[in-house]
């Protein structure tokens, strides 16, 4: 298979973890005789410094002409500390999602048994949790009208959804549920918000086309509680952009660390794969970032964009094996971890690449 992949390392630890994701893709190509062609492009603070804009035209044109994108993260403390700055890294992210039509963000929350005790939630509540979030990505308050009133002391962000936006992601969620436990939980705030009432109405309509899938609705406040109280009660969770942003970070605690969770953003064209964490400037340059979220994003890329199921499963197995053998990065280590098995970013990537060479091939029918 010949595919073109654009690497978008971005800022902070984005660069460090994407380098390890690339090594894993190279190893997979070597083992399975694929040809993955790589090109790199700039985004975020890095791009603002170089070109004055967080998403240069050159980057956008590369992204529109490739088979998949592996993204790191954007962000820099100077913007976090100064909300008045007009040109900001996250504008590049929002524009990229809009321009590429990436309307569905998939975030699998799957717990590796070895990390059960790393989470701040009790193991008996967590064990067996396996949730797939579908967060809508190109609508909601993030893209609605916003501004300040003349007095500058009043601000607004309009929460807006169109029927077609809810329909297309709802179909994706129901289709995914069919391959899993056949349950969709749609999360909204329909007791208060009109846009949520439309959301609920459309999800119910789409749900009628999937009678084999159980549909339930929850208000976002109740869902945020139940997620921690009984995570096993969820299979596929379908929600809007703002609620999804918050709930998926909450759910990251089920997996123990932000450094373990991958995501895929898909629409009708190219897919974009990225860890759910940000640029983590508190640990940038120290070589301690956990690259597993980026490596698990590679597994999603191989499966969703290239249909390479065996290759994707091998990457997940390599991560499982690394954890089973007691290796950890600092964020997922605890007092029981053998200190000699705490790995830096590059060494963790090396262990995964070595595991891939040792793993037997899984036959697929
Ligand atoms: P963050 O995800 O960068 O970090 C949160 C905490 O988790 C930090 O303590 C960090 O050290 C830790 N962490 C995150 N990833 C880790 C990894 N791979 N290994 C080990 N530890 C890890 O979130 P934040 O601190 O709120 O934001 C930092 C910057 O990232 C901000 O500028 C923010 O705007 C940006 N951000 C970008 C994205 C994105 O590009 N998709 C997402 C979230 C935040």
mmCIF file of C-alpha atoms in Angstrom, residues 50-294:
data_model
loop_
_atom_site.group_PDB
_atom_site.id
_atom_site.type_symbol
_atom_site.label_atom_id
_atom_site.label_comp_id
_atom_site.label_asym_id
_atom_site.label_seq_id
_atom_site.Cartn_x
_atom_site.Cartn_y
_atom_site.Cartn_z
ATOM 1 C CA UNK A 50 7.415 31.702 11.132
ATOM 2 C CA UNK A 51 4.590 32.983 8.945
ATOM 3 C CA UNK A 52 2.375 35.239 11.078
ATOM 4 C CA UNK A 53 -0.591 32.887 10.894
ATOM 5 C CA UNK A 54 -1.465 29.687 12.826
ATOM 6 C CA UNK A 55 -2.508 27.823 9.652
ATOM 7 C CA UNK A 56 -0.457 28.930 6.614
ATOM 8 C CA UNK A 57 -1.924 28.351 3.133
ATOM 9 C CA UNK A 58 0.991 26.027 2.357
ATOM 10 C CA UNK A 59 -0.010 23.804 5.295
ATOM 11 C CA UNK A 60 -3.650 23.759 4.265
ATOM 12 C CA UNK A 61 -2.779 22.822 0.707
ATOM 13 C CA UNK A 62 -0.580 19.924 1.928
ATOM 14 C CA UNK A 63 -3.391 18.730 4.220
ATOM 15 C CA UNK A 64 -5.868 18.734 1.358
ATOM 16 C CA UNK A 65 -3.578 16.561 -0.728
ATOM 17 C CA UNK A 66 -2.713 13.636 1.501
ATOM 18 C CA UNK A 67 -4.183 10.350 2.745
ATOM 19 C CA UNK A 68 -3.960 10.976 6.511
ATOM 20 C CA UNK A 69 -2.647 13.517 9.017
ATOM 21 C CA UNK A 70 -0.776 12.812 12.257
ATOM 22 C CA UNK A 71 -1.067 15.878 14.468
ATOM 23 C CA UNK A 72 0.684 16.689 17.773
ATOM 24 C CA UNK A 73 -0.692 19.705 19.666
ATOM 25 C CA UNK A 74 -0.708 23.485 19.541
ATOM 26 C CA UNK A 75 -0.368 26.075 22.274
ATOM 27 C CA UNK A 76 2.075 28.285 24.129
ATOM 28 C CA UNK A 77 1.887 29.863 27.593
ATOM 29 C CA UNK A 78 2.107 33.413 26.159
ATOM 30 C CA UNK A 79 -1.437 33.026 24.735
ATOM 31 C CA UNK A 80 -2.820 31.300 27.830
ATOM 32 C CA UNK A 81 -1.659 34.245 29.930
ATOM 33 C CA UNK A 82 -2.882 36.949 27.548
ATOM 34 C CA UNK A 83 -6.449 36.448 26.265
ATOM 35 C CA UNK A 84 -6.286 39.750 24.356
ATOM 36 C CA UNK A 85 -3.824 38.425 21.734
ATOM 37 C CA UNK A 86 -5.713 38.396 18.448
ATOM 38 C CA UNK A 87 -3.693 35.791 16.503
ATOM 39 C CA UNK A 88 -3.781 32.531 18.485
ATOM 40 C CA UNK A 89 -2.597 28.924 17.911
ATOM 41 C CA UNK A 90 -6.029 27.348 18.490
ATOM 42 C CA UNK A 91 -7.458 29.416 15.604
ATOM 43 C CA UNK A 92 -5.334 27.233 13.346
ATOM 44 C CA UNK A 93 -6.907 24.123 14.840
ATOM 45 C CA UNK A 94 -10.480 25.381 14.443
ATOM 46 C CA UNK A 95 -9.836 26.578 10.886
ATOM 47 C CA UNK A 96 -8.215 23.266 9.958
ATOM 48 C CA UNK A 97 -11.257 21.288 11.243
ATOM 49 C CA UNK A 98 -13.639 23.561 9.340
ATOM 50 C CA UNK A 99 -11.615 23.625 6.085
ATOM 51 C CA UNK A 100 -11.159 19.858 6.042
ATOM 52 C CA UNK A 101 -14.784 19.186 7.037
ATOM 53 C CA UNK A 102 -13.674 17.180 10.086
ATOM 54 C CA UNK A 103 -17.019 17.132 11.847
ATOM 55 C CA UNK A 104 -16.733 14.001 13.988
ATOM 56 C CA UNK A 105 -14.169 13.513 16.722
ATOM 57 C CA UNK A 106 -13.830 9.922 17.906
ATOM 58 C CA UNK A 107 -12.254 9.340 21.296
ATOM 59 C CA UNK A 108 -11.998 5.758 22.467
ATOM 60 C CA UNK A 109 -11.663 5.530 26.256
ATOM 61 C CA UNK A 110 -10.267 2.084 26.799
ATOM 62 C CA UNK A 111 -8.546 1.086 29.942
ATOM 63 C CA UNK A 112 -5.455 -1.098 29.918
ATOM 64 C CA UNK A 113 -5.714 -3.500 32.885
ATOM 65 C CA UNK A 114 -2.147 -2.724 33.946
ATOM 66 C CA UNK A 115 -3.123 0.916 34.533
ATOM 67 C CA UNK A 116 -6.265 0.275 36.575
ATOM 68 C CA UNK A 117 -4.659 1.472 39.777
ATOM 69 C CA UNK A 118 -3.154 4.618 38.171
ATOM 70 C CA UNK A 119 -6.572 6.223 37.851
ATOM 71 C CA UNK A 120 -7.942 8.196 40.769
ATOM 72 C CA UNK A 121 -11.180 6.218 40.356
ATOM 73 C CA UNK A 122 -11.558 2.874 42.169
ATOM 74 C CA UNK A 123 -10.505 -0.171 40.108
ATOM 75 C CA UNK A 124 -13.752 -2.074 40.742
ATOM 76 C CA UNK A 125 -15.727 0.811 39.193
ATOM 77 C CA UNK A 126 -13.380 1.142 36.233
ATOM 78 C CA UNK A 127 -12.653 -2.453 35.239
ATOM 79 C CA UNK A 128 -14.197 -3.318 31.879
ATOM 80 C CA UNK A 129 -14.941 0.303 30.891
ATOM 81 C CA UNK A 130 -14.864 0.777 27.139
ATOM 82 C CA UNK A 131 -16.433 3.972 25.831
ATOM 83 C CA UNK A 132 -16.337 5.487 22.370
ATOM 84 C CA UNK A 133 -17.103 9.207 22.308
ATOM 85 C CA UNK A 134 -18.427 10.944 19.205
ATOM 86 C CA UNK A 135 -17.949 14.652 19.753
ATOM 87 C CA UNK A 136 -19.332 17.011 17.095
ATOM 88 C CA UNK A 137 -16.486 19.249 15.977
ATOM 89 C CA UNK A 138 -17.541 21.998 13.593
ATOM 90 C CA UNK A 139 -20.615 23.564 15.199
ATOM 91 C CA UNK A 140 -21.818 24.806 18.616
ATOM 92 C CA UNK A 141 -20.549 27.844 20.541
ATOM 93 C CA UNK A 142 -17.113 27.395 18.992
ATOM 94 C CA UNK A 143 -18.397 28.526 15.609
ATOM 95 C CA UNK A 144 -21.485 30.600 16.479
ATOM 96 C CA UNK A 145 -21.636 34.384 16.436
ATOM 97 C CA UNK A 146 -19.657 35.969 19.241
ATOM 98 C CA UNK A 147 -18.785 39.408 20.415
ATOM 99 C CA UNK A 148 -19.066 42.184 22.933
ATOM 100 C CA UNK A 149 -21.915 44.657 23.283
ATOM 101 C CA UNK A 150 -21.143 48.362 22.899
ATOM 102 C CA UNK A 151 -20.548 48.738 26.626
ATOM 103 C CA UNK A 152 -17.723 46.078 26.314
ATOM 104 C CA UNK A 153 -18.913 44.700 29.643
ATOM 105 C CA UNK A 154 -21.303 42.198 28.061
ATOM 106 C CA UNK A 155 -20.096 39.257 25.938
ATOM 107 C CA UNK A 156 -21.885 36.485 24.057
ATOM 108 C CA UNK A 157 -21.145 33.242 22.162
ATOM 109 C CA UNK A 158 -24.073 31.770 20.276
ATOM 110 C CA UNK A 159 -24.695 28.040 20.624
ATOM 111 C CA UNK A 160 -25.955 27.003 17.208
ATOM 112 C CA UNK A 161 -26.660 23.682 15.490
ATOM 113 C CA UNK A 162 -28.176 22.877 12.112
ATOM 114 C CA UNK A 163 -30.151 19.687 11.496
ATOM 115 C CA UNK A 164 -27.647 18.348 8.929
ATOM 116 C CA UNK A 165 -24.762 18.750 11.389
ATOM 117 C CA UNK A 166 -26.482 16.587 13.983
ATOM 118 C CA UNK A 167 -27.716 14.063 11.423
ATOM 119 C CA UNK A 168 -24.327 13.247 9.913
ATOM 120 C CA UNK A 169 -22.545 12.637 13.229
ATOM 121 C CA UNK A 170 -25.532 10.742 14.641
ATOM 122 C CA UNK A 171 -25.326 8.316 11.707
ATOM 123 C CA UNK A 172 -21.619 7.750 12.405
ATOM 124 C CA UNK A 173 -22.335 7.078 16.098
ATOM 125 C CA UNK A 174 -25.149 4.599 15.390
ATOM 126 C CA UNK A 175 -23.046 2.817 12.767
ATOM 127 C CA UNK A 176 -20.181 2.468 15.238
ATOM 128 C CA UNK A 177 -22.569 1.208 17.955
ATOM 129 C CA UNK A 178 -23.615 -1.592 15.598
ATOM 130 C CA UNK A 179 -20.050 -2.929 15.692
ATOM 131 C CA UNK A 180 -19.938 -2.690 19.509
ATOM 132 C CA UNK A 181 -22.513 -3.193 22.292
ATOM 133 C CA UNK A 182 -25.313 -1.552 20.288
ATOM 134 C CA UNK A 183 -26.053 1.317 22.633
ATOM 135 C CA UNK A 184 -25.911 5.079 22.042
ATOM 136 C CA UNK A 185 -26.153 7.624 24.857
ATOM 137 C CA UNK A 186 -26.869 11.080 23.459
ATOM 138 C CA UNK A 187 -25.833 13.882 25.830
ATOM 139 C CA UNK A 188 -27.437 17.333 25.694
ATOM 140 C CA UNK A 189 -29.074 20.006 27.855
ATOM 141 C CA UNK A 190 -32.538 19.784 26.301
ATOM 142 C CA UNK A 191 -34.272 20.871 29.517
ATOM 143 C CA UNK A 192 -32.798 24.355 29.010
ATOM 144 C CA UNK A 193 -31.286 24.910 25.559
ATOM 145 C CA UNK A 194 -33.197 25.167 22.286
ATOM 146 C CA UNK A 195 -30.179 23.940 20.296
ATOM 147 C CA UNK A 196 -30.200 20.843 22.546
ATOM 148 C CA UNK A 197 -33.905 20.300 21.861
ATOM 149 C CA UNK A 198 -33.109 20.263 18.133
ATOM 150 C CA UNK A 199 -30.159 17.920 18.849
ATOM 151 C CA UNK A 200 -32.417 15.483 20.688
ATOM 152 C CA UNK A 201 -35.158 15.626 18.037
ATOM 153 C CA UNK A 202 -32.683 14.851 15.230
ATOM 154 C CA UNK A 203 -30.935 12.051 17.150
ATOM 155 C CA UNK A 204 -34.335 10.435 17.812
ATOM 156 C CA UNK A 205 -35.183 10.650 14.089
ATOM 157 C CA UNK A 206 -31.842 9.139 13.038
ATOM 158 C CA UNK A 207 -32.184 6.472 15.744
ATOM 159 C CA UNK A 208 -35.351 5.151 14.082
ATOM 160 C CA UNK A 209 -33.177 3.967 11.210
ATOM 161 C CA UNK A 210 -31.168 1.814 13.649
ATOM 162 C CA UNK A 211 -33.841 -0.159 15.550
ATOM 163 C CA UNK A 212 -31.221 -2.702 16.636
ATOM 164 C CA UNK A 213 -29.342 0.009 18.589
ATOM 165 C CA UNK A 214 -30.606 1.112 21.993
ATOM 166 C CA UNK A 215 -30.819 4.907 22.325
ATOM 167 C CA UNK A 216 -30.859 6.803 25.609
ATOM 168 C CA UNK A 217 -30.661 10.534 26.326
ATOM 169 C CA UNK A 218 -28.917 12.179 29.256
ATOM 170 C CA UNK A 219 -28.498 15.752 30.367
ATOM 171 C CA UNK A 220 -24.870 16.794 30.416
ATOM 172 C CA UNK A 221 -24.821 17.479 34.157
ATOM 173 C CA UNK A 222 -26.124 13.983 34.915
ATOM 174 C CA UNK A 223 -23.757 12.429 32.377
ATOM 175 C CA UNK A 224 -20.727 14.118 33.941
ATOM 176 C CA UNK A 225 -21.661 12.472 37.231
ATOM 177 C CA UNK A 226 -22.493 9.031 35.841
ATOM 178 C CA UNK A 227 -19.294 8.899 33.842
ATOM 179 C CA UNK A 228 -17.345 8.675 37.077
ATOM 180 C CA UNK A 229 -19.985 6.776 39.046
ATOM 181 C CA UNK A 230 -20.650 4.025 36.524
ATOM 182 C CA UNK A 231 -18.437 4.254 33.422
ATOM 183 C CA UNK A 232 -19.314 0.693 32.390
ATOM 184 C CA UNK A 233 -22.895 1.796 31.680
ATOM 185 C CA UNK A 234 -21.730 3.550 28.486
ATOM 186 C CA UNK A 235 -20.947 2.187 25.069
ATOM 187 C CA UNK A 236 -21.111 4.965 22.428
ATOM 188 C CA UNK A 237 -21.582 8.524 23.720
ATOM 189 C CA UNK A 238 -22.782 11.087 21.179
ATOM 190 C CA UNK A 239 -22.545 14.762 22.062
ATOM 191 C CA UNK A 240 -21.978 18.317 20.843
ATOM 192 C CA UNK A 241 -18.744 20.256 20.613
ATOM 193 C CA UNK A 242 -18.696 22.043 23.985
ATOM 194 C CA UNK A 243 -20.121 19.217 26.111
ATOM 195 C CA UNK A 244 -17.837 16.765 24.297
ATOM 196 C CA UNK A 245 -14.779 18.896 24.951
ATOM 197 C CA UNK A 246 -15.431 18.824 28.685
ATOM 198 C CA UNK A 247 -16.711 15.258 29.054
ATOM 199 C CA UNK A 248 -13.841 13.696 27.110
ATOM 200 C CA UNK A 249 -11.259 15.358 29.354
ATOM 201 C CA UNK A 250 -13.200 14.103 32.352
ATOM 202 C CA UNK A 251 -13.258 10.639 30.809
ATOM 203 C CA UNK A 252 -9.487 10.776 30.295
ATOM 204 C CA UNK A 253 -9.205 10.170 34.023
ATOM 205 C CA UNK A 254 -10.746 6.752 33.476
ATOM 206 C CA UNK A 255 -7.642 5.896 31.456
ATOM 207 C CA UNK A 256 -5.356 7.295 34.141
ATOM 208 C CA UNK A 257 -3.485 9.893 32.104
ATOM 209 C CA UNK A 258 -3.965 12.343 29.253
ATOM 210 C CA UNK A 259 -0.860 10.740 27.799
ATOM 211 C CA UNK A 260 -2.739 7.503 27.014
ATOM 212 C CA UNK A 261 -5.645 8.750 24.924
ATOM 213 C CA UNK A 262 -5.837 8.972 21.170
ATOM 214 C CA UNK A 263 -8.412 10.563 18.929
ATOM 215 C CA UNK A 264 -9.512 10.635 15.317
ATOM 216 C CA UNK A 265 -11.244 13.507 13.566
ATOM 217 C CA UNK A 266 -13.075 12.436 10.465
ATOM 218 C CA UNK A 267 -15.534 13.808 7.962
ATOM 219 C CA UNK A 268 -15.979 13.135 4.321
ATOM 220 C CA UNK A 269 -12.362 13.517 3.237
ATOM 221 C CA UNK A 270 -8.969 13.056 4.924
ATOM 222 C CA UNK A 271 -8.747 11.881 8.560
ATOM 223 C CA UNK A 272 -6.717 13.627 11.249
ATOM 224 C CA UNK A 273 -5.273 11.700 14.203
ATOM 225 C CA UNK A 274 -3.992 13.241 17.408
ATOM 226 C CA UNK A 275 -3.434 12.657 21.107
ATOM 227 C CA UNK A 276 -6.110 14.344 23.218
ATOM 228 C CA UNK A 277 -3.548 16.205 25.292
ATOM 229 C CA UNK A 278 -2.226 19.688 24.617
ATOM 230 C CA UNK A 279 1.293 21.025 24.185
ATOM 231 C CA UNK A 280 2.074 20.561 27.923
ATOM 232 C CA UNK A 281 4.656 23.302 28.321
ATOM 233 C CA UNK A 282 5.276 22.294 31.905
ATOM 234 C CA UNK A 283 7.145 19.222 30.618
ATOM 235 C CA UNK A 284 8.310 20.332 27.160
ATOM 236 C CA UNK A 285 11.980 19.669 26.463
ATOM 237 C CA UNK A 286 12.380 17.372 29.453
ATOM 238 C CA UNK A 287 11.979 14.235 27.331
ATOM 239 C CA UNK A 288 9.397 12.770 29.701
ATOM 240 C CA UNK A 289 6.196 13.151 27.646
ATOM 241 C CA UNK A 290 4.267 9.937 27.228
ATOM 242 C CA UNK A 291 4.169 9.149 23.474
ATOM 243 C CA UNK A 292 1.552 6.374 23.794
ATOM 244 C CA UNK A 293 -1.393 8.652 22.954
ATOM 245 C CA UNK A 294 0.326 9.570 19.703
#
